[in-house]
Amino acid sequence: SEGKLLFGQVPLLEIDGINIVQTHSILRYLASKYNWYQNLNASTIALIDMASEGTEDIRKQLSAIEYDEDLKESEKQIKFETFFKKDGIKWYGYFNKMALKNGHNKFIAGTDEP
């Protein structure tokens, strides 16, 4: 709706009388509102943010391929395959390294719960 999307795009969270846009702004708002960070120190919160930003970097790379209007479908397919064979493996390595460094807990930042 008019005026709700500050940057003219979704996602949008309408909550507590405000409109929050941008994925990570929404996530941080919810974490603060529902005290998801209450037992976490600044280092753990930074790890959570790094993992979140890393996934955003991957999403941007894949979206750039998907929504490139100059590419034919066959060219997109080749770019996707290249990403998953090269860059995807690189990114998996980053996340795997992070998980191993932070213990074998359920979550990548080394926590037992979200």
PDB file of C-alpha atoms in Angstrom:
ATOM      1  CA  SER A   1       0.000   0.000   0.000  1.00  0.00           C
ATOM      2  CA  GLU A   2       0.967   3.589  -0.550  1.00  0.00           C
ATOM      3  CA  GLY A   3       3.469   4.886   2.001  1.00  0.00           C
ATOM      4  CA  LYS A   4       4.045   1.600   3.836  1.00  0.00           C
ATOM      5  CA  LEU A   5       7.076   0.445   1.889  1.00  0.00           C
ATOM      6  CA  LEU A   6       9.833   2.910   2.718  1.00  0.00           C
ATOM      7  CA  PHE A   7      12.096   1.648  -0.068  1.00  0.00           C
ATOM      8  CA  GLY A   8       9.270   0.576  -2.357  1.00  0.00           C
ATOM      9  CA  GLN A   9       9.776  -3.157  -1.855  1.00  0.00           C
ATOM     10  CA  VAL A  10       8.902  -6.014   0.457  1.00  0.00           C
ATOM     11  CA  PRO A  11       9.351  -7.513   2.974  1.00  0.00           C
ATOM     12  CA  LEU A  12       7.151  -5.480   5.259  1.00  0.00           C
ATOM     13  CA  LEU A  13       6.221  -6.237   8.858  1.00  0.00           C
ATOM     14  CA  GLU A  14       3.305  -4.249  10.240  1.00  0.00           C
ATOM     15  CA  ILE A  15       3.570  -4.494  14.026  1.00  0.00           C
ATOM     16  CA  ASP A  16       3.027  -2.314  17.060  1.00  0.00           C
ATOM     17  CA  GLY A  17       1.705   0.513  14.903  1.00  0.00           C
ATOM     18  CA  ILE A  18       4.824   0.736  12.754  1.00  0.00           C
ATOM     19  CA  ASN A  19       5.863  -0.528   9.342  1.00  0.00           C
ATOM     20  CA  ILE A  20       9.262  -2.191   9.324  1.00  0.00           C
ATOM     21  CA  VAL A  21      10.975  -2.946   6.020  1.00  0.00           C
ATOM     22  CA  GLN A  22      14.229  -4.733   5.192  1.00  0.00           C
ATOM     23  CA  THR A  23      14.729  -8.342   6.219  1.00  0.00           C
ATOM     24  CA  HIS A  24      17.437  -7.830   8.803  1.00  0.00           C
ATOM     25  CA  SER A  25      15.694  -4.860  10.377  1.00  0.00           C
ATOM     26  CA  ILE A  26      12.630  -7.047  10.825  1.00  0.00           C
ATOM     27  CA  LEU A  27      14.689  -9.896  12.300  1.00  0.00           C
ATOM     28  CA  ARG A  28      16.507  -7.629  14.751  1.00  0.00           C
ATOM     29  CA  TYR A  29      13.246  -5.961  15.788  1.00  0.00           C
ATOM     30  CA  LEU A  30      11.627  -9.322  16.533  1.00  0.00           C
ATOM     31  CA  ALA A  31      14.712 -10.534  18.401  1.00  0.00           C
ATOM     32  CA  SER A  32      14.646  -7.424  20.554  1.00  0.00           C
ATOM     33  CA  LYS A  33      10.862  -7.414  21.067  1.00  0.00           C
ATOM     34  CA  TYR A  34      10.694 -11.061  22.111  1.00  0.00           C
ATOM     35  CA  ASN A  35      13.971 -11.071  24.061  1.00  0.00           C
ATOM     36  CA  TRP A  36      15.601 -13.681  21.847  1.00  0.00           C
ATOM     37  CA  TYR A  37      18.963 -12.113  22.670  1.00  0.00           C
ATOM     38  CA  GLN A  38      18.411 -11.850  26.423  1.00  0.00           C
ATOM     39  CA  ASN A  39      20.899 -14.578  27.370  1.00  0.00           C
ATOM     40  CA  LEU A  40      23.411 -13.874  24.613  1.00  0.00           C
ATOM     41  CA  ASN A  41      26.574 -11.837  24.771  1.00  0.00           C
ATOM     42  CA  ALA A  42      27.690  -9.372  22.107  1.00  0.00           C
ATOM     43  CA  SER A  43      30.040 -11.923  20.489  1.00  0.00           C
ATOM     44  CA  THR A  44      27.250 -14.449  19.985  1.00  0.00           C
ATOM     45  CA  ILE A  45      24.945 -11.788  18.578  1.00  0.00           C
ATOM     46  CA  ALA A  46      27.705 -10.788  16.153  1.00  0.00           C
ATOM     47  CA  LEU A  47      27.993 -14.429  15.014  1.00  0.00           C
ATOM     48  CA  ILE A  48      24.244 -14.541  14.400  1.00  0.00           C
ATOM     49  CA  ASP A  49      24.448 -11.315  12.391  1.00  0.00           C
ATOM     50  CA  MET A  50      27.421 -12.597  10.365  1.00  0.00           C
ATOM     51  CA  ALA A  51      25.546 -15.779   9.434  1.00  0.00           C
ATOM     52  CA  SER A  52      22.481 -13.736   8.529  1.00  0.00           C
ATOM     53  CA  GLU A  53      24.474 -11.328   6.372  1.00  0.00           C
ATOM     54  CA  GLY A  54      26.245 -14.268   4.709  1.00  0.00           C
ATOM     55  CA  THR A  55      22.955 -15.802   3.671  1.00  0.00           C
ATOM     56  CA  GLU A  56      21.910 -12.410   2.327  1.00  0.00           C
ATOM     57  CA  ASP A  57      25.060 -12.282   0.192  1.00  0.00           C
ATOM     58  CA  ILE A  58      24.152 -15.662  -1.298  1.00  0.00           C
ATOM     59  CA  ARG A  59      20.568 -14.573  -1.924  1.00  0.00           C
ATOM     60  CA  LYS A  60      21.757 -11.444  -3.745  1.00  0.00           C
ATOM     61  CA  GLN A  61      24.047 -13.443  -6.015  1.00  0.00           C
ATOM     62  CA  LEU A  62      21.293 -15.892  -6.925  1.00  0.00           C
ATOM     63  CA  SER A  63      18.698 -13.153  -7.368  1.00  0.00           C
ATOM     64  CA  ALA A  64      21.046 -11.296  -9.724  1.00  0.00           C
ATOM     65  CA  ILE A  65      21.007 -14.342 -11.981  1.00  0.00           C
ATOM     66  CA  GLU A  66      17.277 -15.047 -11.673  1.00  0.00           C
ATOM     67  CA  TYR A  67      16.150 -11.506 -12.438  1.00  0.00           C
ATOM     68  CA  ASP A  68      18.709 -10.610 -15.132  1.00  0.00           C
ATOM     69  CA  GLU A  69      16.434  -9.776 -18.046  1.00  0.00           C
ATOM     70  CA  ASP A  70      19.363  -9.850 -20.488  1.00  0.00           C
ATOM     71  CA  LEU A  71      19.969 -13.562 -19.896  1.00  0.00           C
ATOM     72  CA  LYS A  72      18.164 -16.342 -21.721  1.00  0.00           C
ATOM     73  CA  GLU A  73      16.836 -19.189 -19.594  1.00  0.00           C
ATOM     74  CA  SER A  74      19.614 -21.460 -20.842  1.00  0.00           C
ATOM     75  CA  GLU A  75      22.226 -18.877 -19.824  1.00  0.00           C
ATOM     76  CA  LYS A  76      20.634 -18.560 -16.380  1.00  0.00           C
ATOM     77  CA  GLN A  77      20.768 -22.329 -15.982  1.00  0.00           C
ATOM     78  CA  ILE A  78      24.492 -22.330 -16.785  1.00  0.00           C
ATOM     79  CA  LYS A  79      25.129 -19.496 -14.321  1.00  0.00           C
ATOM     80  CA  PHE A  80      23.157 -21.300 -11.597  1.00  0.00           C
ATOM     81  CA  GLU A  81      25.082 -24.522 -12.198  1.00  0.00           C
ATOM     82  CA  THR A  82      28.378 -22.630 -12.069  1.00  0.00           C
ATOM     83  CA  PHE A  83      27.345 -20.936  -8.838  1.00  0.00           C
ATOM     84  CA  PHE A  84      26.478 -24.202  -7.117  1.00  0.00           C
ATOM     85  CA  LYS A  85      29.596 -25.985  -8.351  1.00  0.00           C
ATOM     86  CA  LYS A  86      31.993 -23.170  -7.428  1.00  0.00           C
ATOM     87  CA  ASP A  87      30.642 -20.333  -5.295  1.00  0.00           C
ATOM     88  CA  GLY A  88      28.076 -22.457  -3.478  1.00  0.00           C
ATOM     89  CA  ILE A  89      30.806 -24.817  -2.323  1.00  0.00           C
ATOM     90  CA  LYS A  90      32.899 -21.848  -1.210  1.00  0.00           C
ATOM     91  CA  TRP A  91      29.987 -20.448   0.811  1.00  0.00           C
ATOM     92  CA  TYR A  92      29.229 -23.868   2.304  1.00  0.00           C
ATOM     93  CA  GLY A  93      32.846 -23.955   3.453  1.00  0.00           C
ATOM     94  CA  TYR A  94      32.480 -20.592   5.193  1.00  0.00           C
ATOM     95  CA  PHE A  95      29.375 -21.693   7.058  1.00  0.00           C
ATOM     96  CA  ASN A  96      30.839 -25.094   7.878  1.00  0.00           C
ATOM     97  CA  LYS A  97      33.967 -23.447   9.292  1.00  0.00           C
ATOM     98  CA  MET A  98      31.806 -21.164  11.400  1.00  0.00           C
ATOM     99  CA  ALA A  99      29.733 -24.077  12.707  1.00  0.00           C
ATOM    100  CA  LEU A 100      32.772 -26.184  13.573  1.00  0.00           C
ATOM    101  CA  LYS A 101      34.458 -23.272  15.320  1.00  0.00           C
ATOM    102  CA  ASN A 102      31.380 -22.632  17.439  1.00  0.00           C
ATOM    103  CA  GLY A 103      30.791 -26.193  18.566  1.00  0.00           C
ATOM    104  CA  HIS A 104      28.418 -28.871  17.468  1.00  0.00           C
ATOM    105  CA  ASN A 105      25.296 -27.226  18.813  1.00  0.00           C
ATOM    106  CA  LYS A 106      22.037 -26.990  16.929  1.00  0.00           C
ATOM    107  CA  PHE A 107      22.692 -23.462  15.668  1.00  0.00           C
ATOM    108  CA  ILE A 108      25.599 -21.944  13.802  1.00  0.00           C
ATOM    109  CA  ALA A 109      26.414 -19.325  16.446  1.00  0.00           C
ATOM    110  CA  GLY A 110      27.040 -22.063  18.994  1.00  0.00           C
ATOM    111  CA  THR A 111      23.729 -21.717  20.807  1.00  0.00           C
ATOM    112  CA  ASP A 112      21.401 -24.536  21.802  1.00  0.00           C
ATOM    113  CA  GLU A 113      18.277 -22.576  20.898  1.00  0.00           C
ATOM    114  CA  PRO A 114      17.369 -19.757  18.517  1.00  0.00           C
TER     115      PRO A 114
END
